[in-house]
PDB file of C-alpha atoms in Angstrom:
ATOM      1  CA  MET A   1     113.449 115.446 136.833  1.00 49.00           C
ATOM      2  CA  THR A   2     112.824 116.339 140.072  1.00 58.00           C
ATOM      3  CA  THR A   3     108.889 116.117 141.668  1.00 54.00           C
ATOM      4  CA  ASP A   4     108.118 119.457 141.272  1.00 52.00           C
ATOM      5  CA  GLU A   5     109.467 119.482 137.306  1.00 53.00           C
ATOM      6  CA  ALA A   6     107.370 116.353 136.807  1.00 54.00           C
ATOM      7  CA  THR A   7     104.168 118.126 138.554  1.00 68.00           C
ATOM      8  CA  ASP A   8     104.963 121.237 136.573  1.00 74.00           C
ATOM      9  CA  THR A   9     104.830 119.313 133.146  1.00 82.00           C
ATOM     10  CA  ASP A  10     101.695 117.623 134.219  1.00 87.00           C
ATOM     11  CA  THR A  11     100.199 120.976 134.898  1.00 90.00           C
ATOM     12  CA  ARG A  12     101.244 122.535 131.694  1.00 92.00           C
ATOM     13  CA  ARG A  13      99.656 119.626 129.674  1.00 92.00           C
ATOM     14  CA  ALA A  14      96.530 119.553 131.443  1.00 92.00           C
ATOM     15  CA  VAL A  15      96.197 123.681 131.009  1.00 93.00           C
ATOM     16  CA  LEU A  16      97.279 123.375 127.189  1.00 93.00           C
ATOM     17  CA  ASP A  17      94.654 120.656 126.559  1.00 93.00           C
ATOM     18  CA  ALA A  18      92.239 122.284 128.758  1.00 93.00           C
ATOM     19  CA  ALA A  19      92.893 126.017 126.513  1.00 92.00           C
ATOM     20  CA  ALA A  20      92.583 124.089 123.507  1.00 91.00           C
ATOM     21  CA  GLU A  21      88.917 122.891 124.326  1.00 92.00           C
ATOM     22  CA  LEU A  22      88.011 126.135 125.088  1.00 92.00           C
ATOM     23  CA  ILE A  23      89.199 127.663 121.820  1.00 91.00           C
ATOM     24  CA  ALA A  24      88.019 124.433 120.017  1.00 87.00           C
ATOM     25  CA  SER A  25      84.412 125.325 121.730  1.00 88.00           C
ATOM     26  CA  GLY A  26      84.309 128.870 121.737  1.00 88.00           C
ATOM     27  CA  GLY A  27      87.305 130.734 120.338  1.00 86.00           C
ATOM     28  CA  THR A  28      89.899 132.689 121.866  1.00 86.00           C
ATOM     29  CA  ALA A  29      87.258 134.568 123.477  1.00 87.00           C
ATOM     30  CA  ALA A  30      86.805 132.056 125.564  1.00 88.00           C
ATOM     31  CA  LEU A  31      90.156 131.338 126.693  1.00 88.00           C
ATOM     32  CA  THR A  32      89.614 133.431 129.974  1.00 89.00           C
ATOM     33  CA  THR A  33      92.076 132.840 132.963  1.00 88.00           C
ATOM     34  CA  ARG A  34      88.827 131.874 135.230  1.00 90.00           C
ATOM     35  CA  ALA A  35      87.709 129.478 132.736  1.00 93.00           C
ATOM     36  CA  VAL A  36      91.295 128.003 131.863  1.00 92.00           C
ATOM     37  CA  ALA A  37      92.183 127.495 135.645  1.00 91.00           C
ATOM     38  CA  ALA A  38      88.766 125.902 136.175  1.00 92.00           C
ATOM     39  CA  LYS A  39      88.823 123.374 133.219  1.00 92.00           C
ATOM     40  CA  ALA A  40      92.360 122.423 134.607  1.00 91.00           C
ATOM     41  CA  SER A  41      91.564 122.674 137.860  1.00 91.00           C
ATOM     42  CA  ILE A  42      94.078 124.932 139.069  1.00 90.00           C
ATOM     43  CA  GLN A  43      94.722 128.080 140.476  1.00 91.00           C
ATOM     44  CA  PRO A  44      95.044 131.381 138.496  1.00 89.00           C
ATOM     45  CA  PRO A  45      98.316 132.326 140.167  1.00 90.00           C
ATOM     46  CA  THR A  46      99.735 129.055 138.479  1.00 90.00           C
ATOM     47  CA  LEU A  47      98.598 129.653 134.948  1.00 90.00           C
ATOM     48  CA  TYR A  48     100.555 133.259 135.428  1.00 89.00           C
ATOM     49  CA  ARG A  49     103.469 131.318 136.645  1.00 91.00           C
ATOM     50  CA  ILE A  50     103.849 128.826 133.800  1.00 90.00           C
ATOM     51  CA  PHE A  51     102.986 131.022 130.739  1.00 90.00           C
ATOM     52  CA  GLY A  52     102.880 134.424 131.656  1.00 89.00           C
ATOM     53  CA  ASP A  53      99.579 135.967 130.406  1.00 88.00           C
ATOM     54  CA  LYS A  54      97.093 135.439 127.723  1.00 87.00           C
ATOM     55  CA  ARG A  55      99.393 135.997 125.211  1.00 88.00           C
ATOM     56  CA  GLY A  56     101.872 133.466 126.443  1.00 90.00           C
ATOM     57  CA  LEU A  57      99.150 130.700 126.696  1.00 91.00           C
ATOM     58  CA  LEU A  58      97.681 131.379 123.238  1.00 90.00           C
ATOM     59  CA  ASP A  59     100.802 131.017 121.647  1.00 90.00           C
ATOM     60  CA  ALA A  60     101.899 127.731 124.023  1.00 91.00           C
ATOM     61  CA  VAL A  61      98.477 126.393 122.709  1.00 92.00           C
ATOM     62  CA  ALA A  62      99.037 127.046 118.816  1.00 90.00           C
ATOM     63  CA  GLN A  63     102.856 125.624 118.981  1.00 91.00           C
ATOM     64  CA  ASP A  64     101.731 122.472 121.018  1.00 92.00           C
ATOM     65  CA  ARG A  65      98.757 121.933 118.201  1.00 91.00           C
ATOM     66  CA  LEU A  66     101.277 122.535 115.649  1.00 90.00           C
ATOM     67  CA  ALA A  67     103.721 119.980 117.311  1.00 90.00           C
ATOM     68  CA  ARG A  68     101.235 117.363 117.342  1.00 91.00           C
ATOM     69  CA  PHE A  69      99.897 117.784 114.331  1.00 90.00           C
ATOM     70  CA  VAL A  70     103.584 117.637 112.364  1.00 89.00           C
ATOM     71  CA  ALA A  71     103.960 114.950 114.360  1.00 90.00           C
ATOM     72  CA  GLU A  72     101.337 112.855 113.225  1.00 89.00           C
ATOM     73  CA  LYS A  73     101.798 114.316 109.599  1.00 85.00           C
ATOM     74  CA  GLU A  74     104.975 112.622 109.346  1.00 84.00           C
ATOM     75  CA  ALA A  75     104.078 109.141 110.916  1.00 86.00           C
ATOM     76  CA  HIS A  76     102.710 108.710 107.480  1.00 85.00           C
ATOM     77  CA  PRO A  77     104.787 106.252 105.144  1.00 89.00           C
ATOM     78  CA  PRO A  78     105.427 108.730 102.678  1.00 89.00           C
ATOM     79  CA  HIS A  79     104.020 107.966  99.122  1.00 91.00           C
ATOM     80  CA  PRO A  80     106.679 106.366  96.506  1.00 92.00           C
ATOM     81  CA  ASP A  81     105.909 109.608  94.070  1.00 93.00           C
ATOM     82  CA  PRO A  82     107.253 112.524  95.765  1.00 94.00           C
ATOM     83  CA  VAL A  83     104.612 114.638  93.903  1.00 95.00           C
ATOM     84  CA  GLU A  84     101.858 112.960  95.578  1.00 94.00           C
ATOM     85  CA  GLU A  85     103.615 112.793  98.727  1.00 96.00           C
ATOM     86  CA  LEU A  86     103.677 116.795  98.499  1.00 96.00           C
ATOM     87  CA  ARG A  87     100.469 116.751  97.165  1.00 96.00           C
ATOM     88  CA  ARG A  88      99.225 114.999 100.330  1.00 95.00           C
ATOM     89  CA  GLY A  89     100.820 116.753 102.955  1.00 95.00           C
ATOM     90  CA  TRP A  90      99.647 120.363 101.011  1.00 97.00           C
ATOM     91  CA  SER A  91      96.195 119.128 101.779  1.00 96.00           C
ATOM     92  CA  ARG A  92      96.529 117.899 105.317  1.00 95.00           C
ATOM     93  CA  TYR A  93      98.087 121.310 106.250  1.00 95.00           C
ATOM     94  CA  VAL A  94      95.345 123.034 104.639  1.00 97.00           C
ATOM     95  CA  ALA A  95      93.046 120.257 106.328  1.00 96.00           C
ATOM     96  CA  PHE A  96      94.298 121.238 109.722  1.00 95.00           C
ATOM     97  CA  GLY A  97      94.245 125.019 109.143  1.00 95.00           C
ATOM     98  CA  LEU A  98      90.301 125.019 108.459  1.00 95.00           C
ATOM     99  CA  GLU A  99      89.295 122.615 111.419  1.00 92.00           C
ATOM    100  CA  ASN A 100      91.573 124.860 113.632  1.00 92.00           C
ATOM    101  CA  PRO A 101      91.119 128.122 112.739  1.00 92.00           C
ATOM    102  CA  ASP A 102      92.310 130.180 115.844  1.00 89.00           C
ATOM    103  CA  VAL A 103      95.096 128.145 116.160  1.00 88.00           C
ATOM    104  CA  PHE A 104      96.021 128.995 112.806  1.00 91.00           C
ATOM    105  CA  ALA A 105      95.405 132.505 113.046  1.00 90.00           C
ATOM    106  CA  ILE A 106      97.709 132.549 115.704  1.00 88.00           C
ATOM    107  CA  MET A 107     100.486 130.497 114.122  1.00 88.00           C
ATOM    108  CA  ASN A 108     100.444 132.922 111.176  1.00 88.00           C
ATOM    109  CA  GLU A 109     100.150 136.027 112.338  1.00 86.00           C
ATOM    110  CA  ILE A 110     102.525 138.834 110.975  1.00 82.00           C
ATOM    111  CA  GLY A 111     105.516 139.050 113.283  1.00 81.00           C
ATOM    112  CA  SER A 112     104.696 136.066 115.451  1.00 81.00           C
ATOM    113  CA  PRO A 113     107.467 134.544 116.972  1.00 81.00           C
ATOM    114  CA  LEU A 114     106.213 131.109 116.503  1.00 81.00           C
ATOM    115  CA  ALA A 115     107.453 131.116 112.937  1.00 82.00           C
ATOM    116  CA  GLN A 116     110.695 130.390 114.593  1.00 85.00           C
ATOM    117  CA  SER A 117     109.073 127.829 117.088  1.00 86.00           C
ATOM    118  CA  PRO A 118     110.745 124.413 117.005  1.00 88.00           C
ATOM    119  CA  ALA A 119     107.411 123.249 115.747  1.00 87.00           C
ATOM    120  CA  SER A 120     107.088 125.336 112.698  1.00 89.00           C
ATOM    121  CA  LEU A 121     110.861 124.773 112.106  1.00 90.00           C
ATOM    122  CA  ALA A 122     109.824 121.096 112.164  1.00 91.00           C
ATOM    123  CA  GLY A 123     107.205 122.172 109.686  1.00 91.00           C
ATOM    124  CA  MET A 124     108.995 123.837 107.309  1.00 94.00           C
ATOM    125  CA  ALA A 125     111.769 121.250 107.623  1.00 94.00           C
ATOM    126  CA  ALA A 126     109.396 118.374 106.399  1.00 93.00           C
ATOM    127  CA  LEU A 127     107.979 120.539 103.579  1.00 95.00           C
ATOM    128  CA  ARG A 128     111.783 121.255 102.166  1.00 96.00           C
ATOM    129  CA  ARG A 129     112.684 117.514 102.230  1.00 94.00           C
ATOM    130  CA  ARG A 130     109.283 116.855 100.149  1.00 95.00           C
ATOM    131  CA  VAL A 131     110.294 119.309  97.727  1.00 96.00           C
ATOM    132  CA  GLU A 132     113.666 118.071  97.792  1.00 93.00           C
ATOM    133  CA  LYS A 133     112.838 114.709  96.651  1.00 92.00           C
ATOM    134  CA  ILE A 134     111.109 116.338  93.764  1.00 94.00           C
ATOM    135  CA  ALA A 135     114.627 117.797  93.078  1.00 91.00           C
ATOM    136  CA  GLN A 136     116.395 114.877  93.145  1.00 88.00           C
ATOM    137  CA  ALA A 137     113.793 113.006  91.106  1.00 88.00           C
ATOM    138  CA  GLY A 138     114.791 115.924  88.252  1.00 87.00           C
ATOM    139  CA  ARG A 139     110.926 117.378  88.190  1.00 92.00           C
ATOM    140  CA  LEU A 140     111.226 120.386  89.589  1.00 92.00           C
ATOM    141  CA  ARG A 141     110.991 123.624  87.566  1.00 90.00           C
ATOM    142  CA  VAL A 142     112.450 126.328  90.046  1.00 91.00           C
ATOM    143  CA  ALA A 143     115.033 126.693  92.564  1.00 90.00           C
ATOM    144  CA  GLU A 144     113.819 124.664  95.779  1.00 92.00           C
ATOM    145  CA  GLU A 145     113.773 127.628  98.168  1.00 93.00           C
ATOM    146  CA  ARG A 146     111.074 129.239  95.310  1.00 94.00           C
ATOM    147  CA  ALA A 147     109.364 125.899  95.557  1.00 96.00           C
ATOM    148  CA  VAL A 148     109.151 125.680  99.165  1.00 97.00           C
ATOM    149  CA  ALA A 149     108.135 129.486  99.454  1.00 96.00           C
ATOM    150  CA  LEU A 150     105.230 129.166  96.888  1.00 97.00           C
ATOM    151  CA  ILE A 151     103.759 126.001  98.358  1.00 97.00           C
ATOM    152  CA  HIS A 152     103.863 127.371 101.706  1.00 97.00           C
ATOM    153  CA  ALA A 153     102.122 130.540 100.510  1.00 96.00           C
ATOM    154  CA  SER A 154      99.512 128.664  98.756  1.00 97.00           C
ATOM    155  CA  ALA A 155      98.419 126.874 101.787  1.00 97.00           C
ATOM    156  CA  VAL A 156      98.599 129.701 103.591  1.00 96.00           C
ATOM    157  CA  GLY A 157      96.954 131.549 101.347  1.00 96.00           C
ATOM    158  CA  ILE A 158      93.663 129.507 100.613  1.00 97.00           C
ATOM    159  CA  VAL A 159      93.238 128.743 104.614  1.00 97.00           C
ATOM    160  CA  THR A 160      92.957 132.375 105.058  1.00 96.00           C
ATOM    161  CA  THR A 161      90.728 133.183 102.139  1.00 96.00           C
ATOM    162  CA  VAL A 162      88.498 130.448 103.047  1.00 96.00           C
ATOM    163  CA  LEU A 163      88.000 131.366 106.422  1.00 95.00           C
ATOM    164  CA  ALA A 164      87.274 134.442 105.596  1.00 95.00           C
ATOM    165  CA  LEU A 165      84.014 133.635 103.893  1.00 95.00           C
ATOM    166  CA  PRO A 166      80.562 132.717 105.477  1.00 94.00           C
ATOM    167  CA  PRO A 167      80.417 128.831 105.713  1.00 91.00           C
ATOM    168  CA  ASP A 168      77.781 128.867 103.241  1.00 93.00           C
ATOM    169  CA  GLU A 169      79.790 130.145 100.479  1.00 94.00           C
ATOM    170  CA  ARG A 170      83.205 127.951 100.912  1.00 93.00           C
ATOM    171  CA  ASP A 171      83.637 126.008  97.840  1.00 93.00           C
ATOM    172  CA  GLU A 172      85.900 123.236  98.269  1.00 90.00           C
ATOM    173  CA  ARG A 173      86.759 122.729  94.784  1.00 93.00           C
ATOM    174  CA  MET A 174      88.936 126.354  95.449  1.00 95.00           C
ATOM    175  CA  LEU A 175      91.062 123.853  97.444  1.00 96.00           C
ATOM    176  CA  THR A 176      91.901 121.637  95.072  1.00 95.00           C
ATOM    177  CA  LEU A 177      92.633 124.361  92.236  1.00 96.00           C
ATOM    178  CA  ALA A 178      94.489 126.123  94.602  1.00 97.00           C
ATOM    179  CA  ARG A 179      97.146 123.051  95.453  1.00 96.00           C
ATOM    180  CA  ASP A 180      97.023 122.065  91.869  1.00 95.00           C
ATOM    181  CA  ALA A 181      98.068 125.477  90.291  1.00 96.00           C
ATOM    182  CA  ALA A 182     100.674 125.659  92.980  1.00 97.00           C
ATOM    183  CA  ILE A 183     102.187 122.200  92.453  1.00 96.00           C
ATOM    184  CA  ALA A 184     102.064 122.701  88.842  1.00 95.00           C
ATOM    185  CA  ALA A 185     103.830 125.981  88.786  1.00 95.00           C
ATOM    186  CA  ILE A 186     106.737 124.135  90.276  1.00 95.00           C
ATOM    187  CA  VAL A 187     106.653 120.600  88.713  1.00 94.00           C
ATOM    188  CA  ASP A 188     107.603 119.959  85.275  1.00 86.00           C
ATOM    189  CA  GLU A 189     106.277 116.932  84.349  1.00 78.00           C
ATOM    190  CA  THR A 190     108.216 116.987  81.031  1.00 74.00           C
ATOM    191  CA  ALA A 191     111.717 117.239  82.842  1.00 54.00           C
ATOM    192  CA  ALA A 192     112.710 113.588  81.497  1.00 48.00           C
ATOM    193  CA  SER A 193     112.703 114.938  78.492  1.00 46.00           C
ATOM    194  CA  GLN A 194     115.250 117.043  76.092  1.00 46.00           C
ATOM    195  CA  ALA A 195     112.394 119.732  75.680  1.00 44.00           C
ATOM    196  CA  ALA A 196     112.208 120.484  79.126  1.00 55.00           C
ATOM    197  CA  GLY A 197     116.080 122.441  78.579  1.00 67.00           C
ATOM    198  CA  PRO A 198     118.788 122.278  81.649  1.00 73.00           C
ATOM    199  CA  VAL A 199     116.946 123.927  84.483  1.00 73.00           C
ATOM    200  CA  PRO A 200     115.202 120.958  86.005  1.00 72.00           C
ATOM    201  CA  HIS A 201     118.265 118.560  85.622  1.00 73.00           C
ATOM    202  CA  ALA A 202     120.364 121.811  87.120  1.00 77.00           C
ATOM    203  CA  ILE A 203     117.949 121.521  89.739  1.00 77.00           C
ATOM    204  CA  ALA A 204     118.261 118.001  89.968  1.00 73.00           C
ATOM    205  CA  LEU A 205     121.971 117.836  90.293  1.00 76.00           C
ATOM    206  CA  ARG A 206     122.043 120.560  92.992  1.00 77.00           C
ATOM    207  CA  ALA A 207     119.779 118.664  95.389  1.00 77.00           C
ATOM    208  CA  HIS A 208     122.534 115.521  94.902  1.00 76.00           C
ATOM    209  CA  LEU A 209     125.486 117.805  95.622  1.00 73.00           C
ATOM    210  CA  ASP A 210     125.760 116.902  99.370  1.00 78.00           C
ATOM    211  CA  ASP A 211     125.302 112.929  98.677  1.00 75.00           C
ATOM    212  CA  THR A 212     128.477 112.671  96.919  1.00 76.00           C
ATOM    213  CA  ALA A 213     131.877 112.250  98.148  1.00 76.00           C
ATOM    214  CA  ALA A 214     133.707 112.891  94.968  1.00 76.00           C
ATOM    215  CA  LEU A 215     134.458 116.391  94.876  1.00 77.00           C
ATOM    216  CA  SER A 216     135.854 118.482  97.448  1.00 82.00           C
ATOM    217  CA  THR A 217     134.214 121.265  99.586  1.00 84.00           C
ATOM    218  CA  ALA A 218     135.254 123.974  97.620  1.00 80.00           C
ATOM    219  CA  GLU A 219     134.293 121.965  94.253  1.00 77.00           C
ATOM    220  CA  LYS A 220     130.833 121.649  95.886  1.00 77.00           C
ATOM    221  CA  SER A 221     130.837 125.407  96.138  1.00 82.00           C
ATOM    222  CA  LEU A 222     131.954 126.161  92.784  1.00 77.00           C
ATOM    223  CA  LEU A 223     129.671 123.788  90.691  1.00 78.00           C
ATOM    224  CA  ARG A 224     126.665 125.110  93.021  1.00 81.00           C
ATOM    225  CA  GLU A 225     127.328 128.604  92.027  1.00 81.00           C
ATOM    226  CA  TRP A 226     127.370 127.340  88.431  1.00 78.00           C
ATOM    227  CA  LEU A 227     124.394 125.637  88.811  1.00 78.00           C
ATOM    228  CA  GLU A 228     122.026 128.463  90.822  1.00 81.00           C
ATOM    229  CA  ARG A 229     123.388 130.568  87.808  1.00 80.00           C
ATOM    230  CA  LEU A 230     121.720 128.191  85.310  1.00 77.00           C
ATOM    231  CA  ILE A 231     118.635 127.589  87.445  1.00 75.00           C
ATOM    232  CA  GLU A 232     118.270 130.954  88.106  1.00 75.00           C
ATOM    233  CA  ARG A 233     118.749 132.361  84.536  1.00 64.00           C
TER     234      ARG A 233
END
């Protein structure tokens, strides 16, 4: 890395930290070019050169905050019970959204390119791993892709709903109810018994397919197709 590149990296870090502080204290309305430049001790042209415009800066701040959150969340030792691990991950994501409403709004804006940012993709990959662990344990009642979508939607939805309420009308019990309802919709606690039927077992077998070397690629593909028919029956 050249001296100029190192300087740009340090400047970018200073600007992102300054912008995050301004947003935390005054919302996105407080994020003016003059305020950010002054807080980061740079000239406005430098800000435009690195981030382009205010929207570019907002997106960069949201991605940076999300990347930090995902890294911190993944640093926690996983719980031995995959369902409890999913429960805790859901709660941490919701807490992040409620504590960072402006960043959360930027992240989840419809059509935002941030949905395909490295931080967002890493967060969704972490969610898929948690759901896959439940599937491998034979405790998932719906297809993995559907479970991931439902858990993500429930977390985003409850944060959006709570943030829309006046602070004195927010009921923390809603968070627990929403989390437990979403998890109950995808987890089958009776999956170990025959009463659960073939679906949890088909989901579990599909989740383990990539781990076996006993089948060829073509055989795995055919078996996956059959399993998906059972799952979606």
